[in-house]
mmCIF file of C-alpha atoms in Angstrom:
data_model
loop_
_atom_site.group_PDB
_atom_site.id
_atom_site.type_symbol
_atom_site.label_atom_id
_atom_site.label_comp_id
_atom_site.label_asym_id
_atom_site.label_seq_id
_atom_site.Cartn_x
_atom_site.Cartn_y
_atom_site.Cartn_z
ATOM 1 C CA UNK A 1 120.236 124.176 126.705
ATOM 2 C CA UNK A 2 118.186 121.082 126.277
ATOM 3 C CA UNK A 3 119.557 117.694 126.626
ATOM 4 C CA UNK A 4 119.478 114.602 124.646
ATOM 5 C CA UNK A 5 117.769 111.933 126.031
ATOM 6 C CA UNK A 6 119.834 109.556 123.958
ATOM 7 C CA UNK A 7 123.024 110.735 125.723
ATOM 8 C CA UNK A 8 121.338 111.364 129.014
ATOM 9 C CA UNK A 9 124.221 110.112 132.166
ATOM 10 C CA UNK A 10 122.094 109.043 135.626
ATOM 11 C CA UNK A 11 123.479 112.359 136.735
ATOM 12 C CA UNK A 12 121.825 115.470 136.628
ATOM 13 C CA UNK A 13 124.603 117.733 136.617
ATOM 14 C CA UNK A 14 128.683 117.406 137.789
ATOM 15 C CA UNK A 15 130.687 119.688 140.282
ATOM 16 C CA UNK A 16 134.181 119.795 139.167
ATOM 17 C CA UNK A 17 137.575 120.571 140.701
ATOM 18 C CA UNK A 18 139.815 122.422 138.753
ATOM 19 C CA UNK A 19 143.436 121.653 139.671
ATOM 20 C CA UNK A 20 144.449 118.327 139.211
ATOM 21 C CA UNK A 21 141.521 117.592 136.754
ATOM 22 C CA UNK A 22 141.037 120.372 134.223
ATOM 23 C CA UNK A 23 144.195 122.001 135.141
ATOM 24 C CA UNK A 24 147.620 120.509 134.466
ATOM 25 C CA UNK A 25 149.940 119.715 137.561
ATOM 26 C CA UNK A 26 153.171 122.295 137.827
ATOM 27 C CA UNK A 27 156.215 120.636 136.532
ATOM 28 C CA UNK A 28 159.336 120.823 138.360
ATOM 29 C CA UNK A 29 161.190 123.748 135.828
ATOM 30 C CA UNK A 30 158.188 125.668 136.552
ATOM 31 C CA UNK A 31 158.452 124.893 140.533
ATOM 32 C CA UNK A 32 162.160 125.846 139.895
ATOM 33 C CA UNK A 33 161.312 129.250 138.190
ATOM 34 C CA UNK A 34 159.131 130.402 141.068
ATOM 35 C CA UNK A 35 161.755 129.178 143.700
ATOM 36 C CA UNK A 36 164.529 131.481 141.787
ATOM 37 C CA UNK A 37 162.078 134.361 141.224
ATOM 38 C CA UNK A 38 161.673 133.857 145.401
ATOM 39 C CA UNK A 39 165.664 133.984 144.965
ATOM 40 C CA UNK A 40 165.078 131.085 147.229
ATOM 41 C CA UNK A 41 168.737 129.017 148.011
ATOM 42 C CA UNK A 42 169.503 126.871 145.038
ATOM 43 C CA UNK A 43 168.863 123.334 145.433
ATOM 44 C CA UNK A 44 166.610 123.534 148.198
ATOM 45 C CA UNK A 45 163.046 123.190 146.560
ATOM 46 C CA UNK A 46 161.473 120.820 148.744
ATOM 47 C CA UNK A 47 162.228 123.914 151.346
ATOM 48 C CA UNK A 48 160.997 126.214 149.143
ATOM 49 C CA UNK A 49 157.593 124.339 148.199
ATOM 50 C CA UNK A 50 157.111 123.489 152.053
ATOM 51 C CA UNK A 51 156.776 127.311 152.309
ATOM 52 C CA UNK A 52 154.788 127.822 150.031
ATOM 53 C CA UNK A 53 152.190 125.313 151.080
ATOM 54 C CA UNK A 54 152.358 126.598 154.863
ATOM 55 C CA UNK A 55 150.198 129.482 154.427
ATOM 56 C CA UNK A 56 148.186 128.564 151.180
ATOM 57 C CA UNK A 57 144.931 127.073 152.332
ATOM 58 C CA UNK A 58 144.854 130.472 154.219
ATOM 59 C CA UNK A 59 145.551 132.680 150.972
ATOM 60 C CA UNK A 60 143.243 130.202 148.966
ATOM 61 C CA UNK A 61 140.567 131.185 151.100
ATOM 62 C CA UNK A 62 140.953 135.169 150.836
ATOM 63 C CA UNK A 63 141.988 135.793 154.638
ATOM 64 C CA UNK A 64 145.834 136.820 153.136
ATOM 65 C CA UNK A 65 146.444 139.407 150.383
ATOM 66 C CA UNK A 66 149.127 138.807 147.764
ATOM 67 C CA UNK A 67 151.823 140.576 150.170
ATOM 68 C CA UNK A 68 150.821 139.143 153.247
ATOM 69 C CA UNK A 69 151.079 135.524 151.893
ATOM 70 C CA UNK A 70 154.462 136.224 150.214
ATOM 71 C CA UNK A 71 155.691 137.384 153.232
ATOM 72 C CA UNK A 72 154.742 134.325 155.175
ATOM 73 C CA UNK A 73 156.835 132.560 152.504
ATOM 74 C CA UNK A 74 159.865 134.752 152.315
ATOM 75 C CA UNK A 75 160.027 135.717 155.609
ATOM 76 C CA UNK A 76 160.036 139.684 154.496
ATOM 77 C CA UNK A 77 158.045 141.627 152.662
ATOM 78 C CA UNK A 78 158.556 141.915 148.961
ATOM 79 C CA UNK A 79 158.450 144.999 146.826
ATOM 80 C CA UNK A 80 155.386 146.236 144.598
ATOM 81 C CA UNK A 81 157.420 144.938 141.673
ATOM 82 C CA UNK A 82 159.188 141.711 143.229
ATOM 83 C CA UNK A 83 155.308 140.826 145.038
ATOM 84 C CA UNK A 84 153.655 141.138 141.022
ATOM 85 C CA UNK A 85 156.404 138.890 139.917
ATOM 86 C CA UNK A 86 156.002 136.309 142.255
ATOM 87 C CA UNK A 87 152.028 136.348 141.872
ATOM 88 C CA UNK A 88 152.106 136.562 137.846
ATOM 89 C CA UNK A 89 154.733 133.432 138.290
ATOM 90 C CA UNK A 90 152.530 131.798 140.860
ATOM 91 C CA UNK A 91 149.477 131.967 138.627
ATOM 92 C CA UNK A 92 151.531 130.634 135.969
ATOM 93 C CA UNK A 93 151.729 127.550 138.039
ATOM 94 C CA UNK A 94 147.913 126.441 137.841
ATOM 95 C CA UNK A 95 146.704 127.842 134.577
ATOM 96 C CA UNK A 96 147.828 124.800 132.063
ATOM 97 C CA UNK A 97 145.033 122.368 131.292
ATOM 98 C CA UNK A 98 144.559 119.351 130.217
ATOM 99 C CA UNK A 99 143.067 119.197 126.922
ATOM 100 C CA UNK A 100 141.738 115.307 126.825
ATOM 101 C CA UNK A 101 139.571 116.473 130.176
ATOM 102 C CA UNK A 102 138.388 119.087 128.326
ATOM 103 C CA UNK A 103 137.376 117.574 125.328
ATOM 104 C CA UNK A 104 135.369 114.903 127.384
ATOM 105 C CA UNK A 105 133.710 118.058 129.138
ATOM 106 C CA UNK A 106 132.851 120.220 126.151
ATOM 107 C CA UNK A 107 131.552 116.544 124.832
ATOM 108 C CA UNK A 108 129.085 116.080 127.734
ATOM 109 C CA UNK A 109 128.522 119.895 128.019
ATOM 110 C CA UNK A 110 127.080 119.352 124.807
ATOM 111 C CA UNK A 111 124.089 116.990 125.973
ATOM 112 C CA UNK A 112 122.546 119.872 127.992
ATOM 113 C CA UNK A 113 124.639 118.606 131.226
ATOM 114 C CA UNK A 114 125.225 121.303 134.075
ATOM 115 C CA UNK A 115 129.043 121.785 135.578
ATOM 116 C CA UNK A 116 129.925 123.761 138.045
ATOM 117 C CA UNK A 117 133.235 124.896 139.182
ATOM 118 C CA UNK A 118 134.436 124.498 142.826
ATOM 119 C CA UNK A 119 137.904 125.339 142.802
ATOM 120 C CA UNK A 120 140.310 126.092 146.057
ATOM 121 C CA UNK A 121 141.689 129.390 144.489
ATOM 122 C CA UNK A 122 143.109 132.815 145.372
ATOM 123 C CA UNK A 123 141.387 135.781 143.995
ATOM 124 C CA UNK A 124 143.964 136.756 141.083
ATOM 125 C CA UNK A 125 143.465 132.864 139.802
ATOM 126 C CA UNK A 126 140.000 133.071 140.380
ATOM 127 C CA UNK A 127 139.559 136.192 137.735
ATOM 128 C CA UNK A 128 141.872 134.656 135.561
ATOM 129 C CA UNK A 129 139.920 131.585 134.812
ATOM 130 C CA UNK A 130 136.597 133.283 134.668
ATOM 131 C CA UNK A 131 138.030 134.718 131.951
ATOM 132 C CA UNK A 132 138.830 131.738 129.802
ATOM 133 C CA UNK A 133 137.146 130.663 127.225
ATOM 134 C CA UNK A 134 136.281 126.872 128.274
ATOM 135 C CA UNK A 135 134.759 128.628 131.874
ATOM 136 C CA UNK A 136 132.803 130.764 130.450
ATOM 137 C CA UNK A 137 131.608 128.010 127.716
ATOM 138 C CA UNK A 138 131.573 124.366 129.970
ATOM 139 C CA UNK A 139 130.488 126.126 133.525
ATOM 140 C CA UNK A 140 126.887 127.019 134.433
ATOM 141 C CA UNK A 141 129.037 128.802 137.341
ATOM 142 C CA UNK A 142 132.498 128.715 139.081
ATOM 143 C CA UNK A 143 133.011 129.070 142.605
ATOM 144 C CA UNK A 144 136.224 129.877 143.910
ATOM 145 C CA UNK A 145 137.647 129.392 147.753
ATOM 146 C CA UNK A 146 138.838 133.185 147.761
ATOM 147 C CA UNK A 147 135.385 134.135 147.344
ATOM 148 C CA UNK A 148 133.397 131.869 149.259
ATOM 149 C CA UNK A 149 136.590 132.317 152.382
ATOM 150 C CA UNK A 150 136.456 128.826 152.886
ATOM 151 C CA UNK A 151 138.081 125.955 151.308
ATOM 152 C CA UNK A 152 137.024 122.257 150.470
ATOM 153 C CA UNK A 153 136.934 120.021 152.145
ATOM 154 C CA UNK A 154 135.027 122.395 154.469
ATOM 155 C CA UNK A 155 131.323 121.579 153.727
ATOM 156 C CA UNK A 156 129.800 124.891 152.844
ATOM 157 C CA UNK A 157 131.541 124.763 149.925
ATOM 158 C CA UNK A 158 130.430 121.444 148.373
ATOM 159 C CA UNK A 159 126.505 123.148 149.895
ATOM 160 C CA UNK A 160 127.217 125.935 147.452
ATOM 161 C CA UNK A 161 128.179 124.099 144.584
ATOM 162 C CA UNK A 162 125.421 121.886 144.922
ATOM 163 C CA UNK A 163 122.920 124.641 145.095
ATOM 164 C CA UNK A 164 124.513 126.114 142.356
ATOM 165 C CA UNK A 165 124.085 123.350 140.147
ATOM 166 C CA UNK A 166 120.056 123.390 140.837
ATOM 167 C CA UNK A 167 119.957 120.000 141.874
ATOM 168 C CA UNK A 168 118.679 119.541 145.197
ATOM 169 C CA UNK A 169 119.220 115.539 145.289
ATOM 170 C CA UNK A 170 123.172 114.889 146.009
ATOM 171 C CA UNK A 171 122.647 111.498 144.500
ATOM 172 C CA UNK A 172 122.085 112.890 141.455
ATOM 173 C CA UNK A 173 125.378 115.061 141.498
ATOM 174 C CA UNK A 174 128.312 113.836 140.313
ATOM 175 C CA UNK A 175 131.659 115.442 142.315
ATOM 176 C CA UNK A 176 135.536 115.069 140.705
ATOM 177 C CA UNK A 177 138.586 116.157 142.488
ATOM 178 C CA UNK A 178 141.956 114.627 142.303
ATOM 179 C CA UNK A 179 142.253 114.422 146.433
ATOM 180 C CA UNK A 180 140.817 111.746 147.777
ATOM 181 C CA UNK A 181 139.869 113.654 151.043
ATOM 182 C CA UNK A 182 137.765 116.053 149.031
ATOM 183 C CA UNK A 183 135.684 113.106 147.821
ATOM 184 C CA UNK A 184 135.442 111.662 150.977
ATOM 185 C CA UNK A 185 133.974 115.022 152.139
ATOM 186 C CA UNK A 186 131.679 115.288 149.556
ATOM 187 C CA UNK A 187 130.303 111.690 149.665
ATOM 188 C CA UNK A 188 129.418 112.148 153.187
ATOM 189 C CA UNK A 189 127.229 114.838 152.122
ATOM 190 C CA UNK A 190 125.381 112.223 149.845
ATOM 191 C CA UNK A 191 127.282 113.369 146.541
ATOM 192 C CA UNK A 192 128.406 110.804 144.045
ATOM 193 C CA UNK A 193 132.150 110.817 143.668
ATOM 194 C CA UNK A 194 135.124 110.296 141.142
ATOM 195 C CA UNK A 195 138.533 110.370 142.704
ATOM 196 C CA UNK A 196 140.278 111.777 139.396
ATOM 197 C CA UNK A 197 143.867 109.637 138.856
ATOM 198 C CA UNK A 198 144.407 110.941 135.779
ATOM 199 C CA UNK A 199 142.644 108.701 133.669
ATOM 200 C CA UNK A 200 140.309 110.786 131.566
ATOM 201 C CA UNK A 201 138.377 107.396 129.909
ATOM 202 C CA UNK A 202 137.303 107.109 133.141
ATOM 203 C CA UNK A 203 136.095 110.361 133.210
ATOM 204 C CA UNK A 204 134.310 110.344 129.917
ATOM 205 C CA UNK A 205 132.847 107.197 131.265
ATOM 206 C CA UNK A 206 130.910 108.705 133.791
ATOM 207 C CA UNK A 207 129.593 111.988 132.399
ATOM 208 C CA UNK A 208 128.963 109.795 129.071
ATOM 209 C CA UNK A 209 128.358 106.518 129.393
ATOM 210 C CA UNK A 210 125.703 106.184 126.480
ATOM 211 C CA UNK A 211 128.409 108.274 123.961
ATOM 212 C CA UNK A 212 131.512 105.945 125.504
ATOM 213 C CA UNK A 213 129.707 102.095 125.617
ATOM 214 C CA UNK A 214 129.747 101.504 128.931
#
């Protein structure tokens, strides 16, 4: 794809989070669902999501399976048909997006600008979103955590996604994540960053500031 000159951003291409920018935040009846499907103790879902973030960064990364990191969280191991349950319910968690973010993206996707997905994700999410329809149309590539084995804000990963991209000047690589100690990571490796809040003008802003007015 060629770009537009006329709608050119000073970027050359944009490495973008997915949770917490593309994807939609869990609500708390969803949080609630999973905790009940855990048949965790009722009322006790700060205990429940507390376990569930223990072992995560470790399950994100591919070093549990499915069982092993349920077990961490339960305590016990779960059945074949409890353990698909809990991961089909877990999934279910992370795969709601945002569809102002996306319409900015498929906007500046459309001036020829490269995106590539760097997303802390375990290996059922992972094939689930390369199997959407805005991956496989907005990303030049996706890279998940599960199949790298390390998570950001480890710096391999943001090396990956920038050689991914085919930049080889940071500068001219824009990185968004919604955790400020992923930017911080990825500006000391000379990327530009956007700490994602949730406002998507400001996002549109900086992938298309010719097509926005700024």
């Amino acid at each position: 794809m060629t770009r537009d000159p006329a709608s050119q951003t000073d970027v050359d291409a944009v490495i973008l989070d997915y949770n917490g920018v593309i994807g939609l935040q869990p609500s708390t009846a969803m949080w609630t669902r999973l905790a009940d499907l855990a048949e965790w103790p009722d009322g006790h879902l700060p205990s429940f999501q507390a376990a569930f973030w223990k072992a995560r960064e470790r399950y994100d990364a591919g070093e549990l399976s499915d069982l092993a990191y349920w077990a961490y969280v339960l305590g016990h191991h779960p059945g074949p048909r409890w353990l698909r349950t809990l991961r089909d319910a877990d999934t279910a968690l992370w795969t709601r997006t945002d569809p102002h973010v996306l319409d900015a993206l498929y906007r500046a996707r459309a001036t020829g600008l490269p995106m590539v997905l760097l997303s802390n994700a375990p290996a059922h999410l992972s094939n689930l979103l390369d199997a959407t329809d805005w991956r496989r149309e907005l990303m030049t590539d996706a890279l998940y955590s599960a199949r790298l084995g390390l998570c950001k804000p480890h710096p391999a990963a943001y090396e990956h996604a920038l050689a991914a991209t085919g930049v080889t000047d940071p500068d001219r690589v824009l990185f968004v994540d919604d955790r400020e100690d992923n930017c911080q990571a990825a500006a000391e490796l000379g990327l530009r960053t956007l700490h994602y809040t949730g406002q998507t003008a400001t996002l549109a802003e900086q992938l298309l500031p010719t097509l926005t007015g700024s």
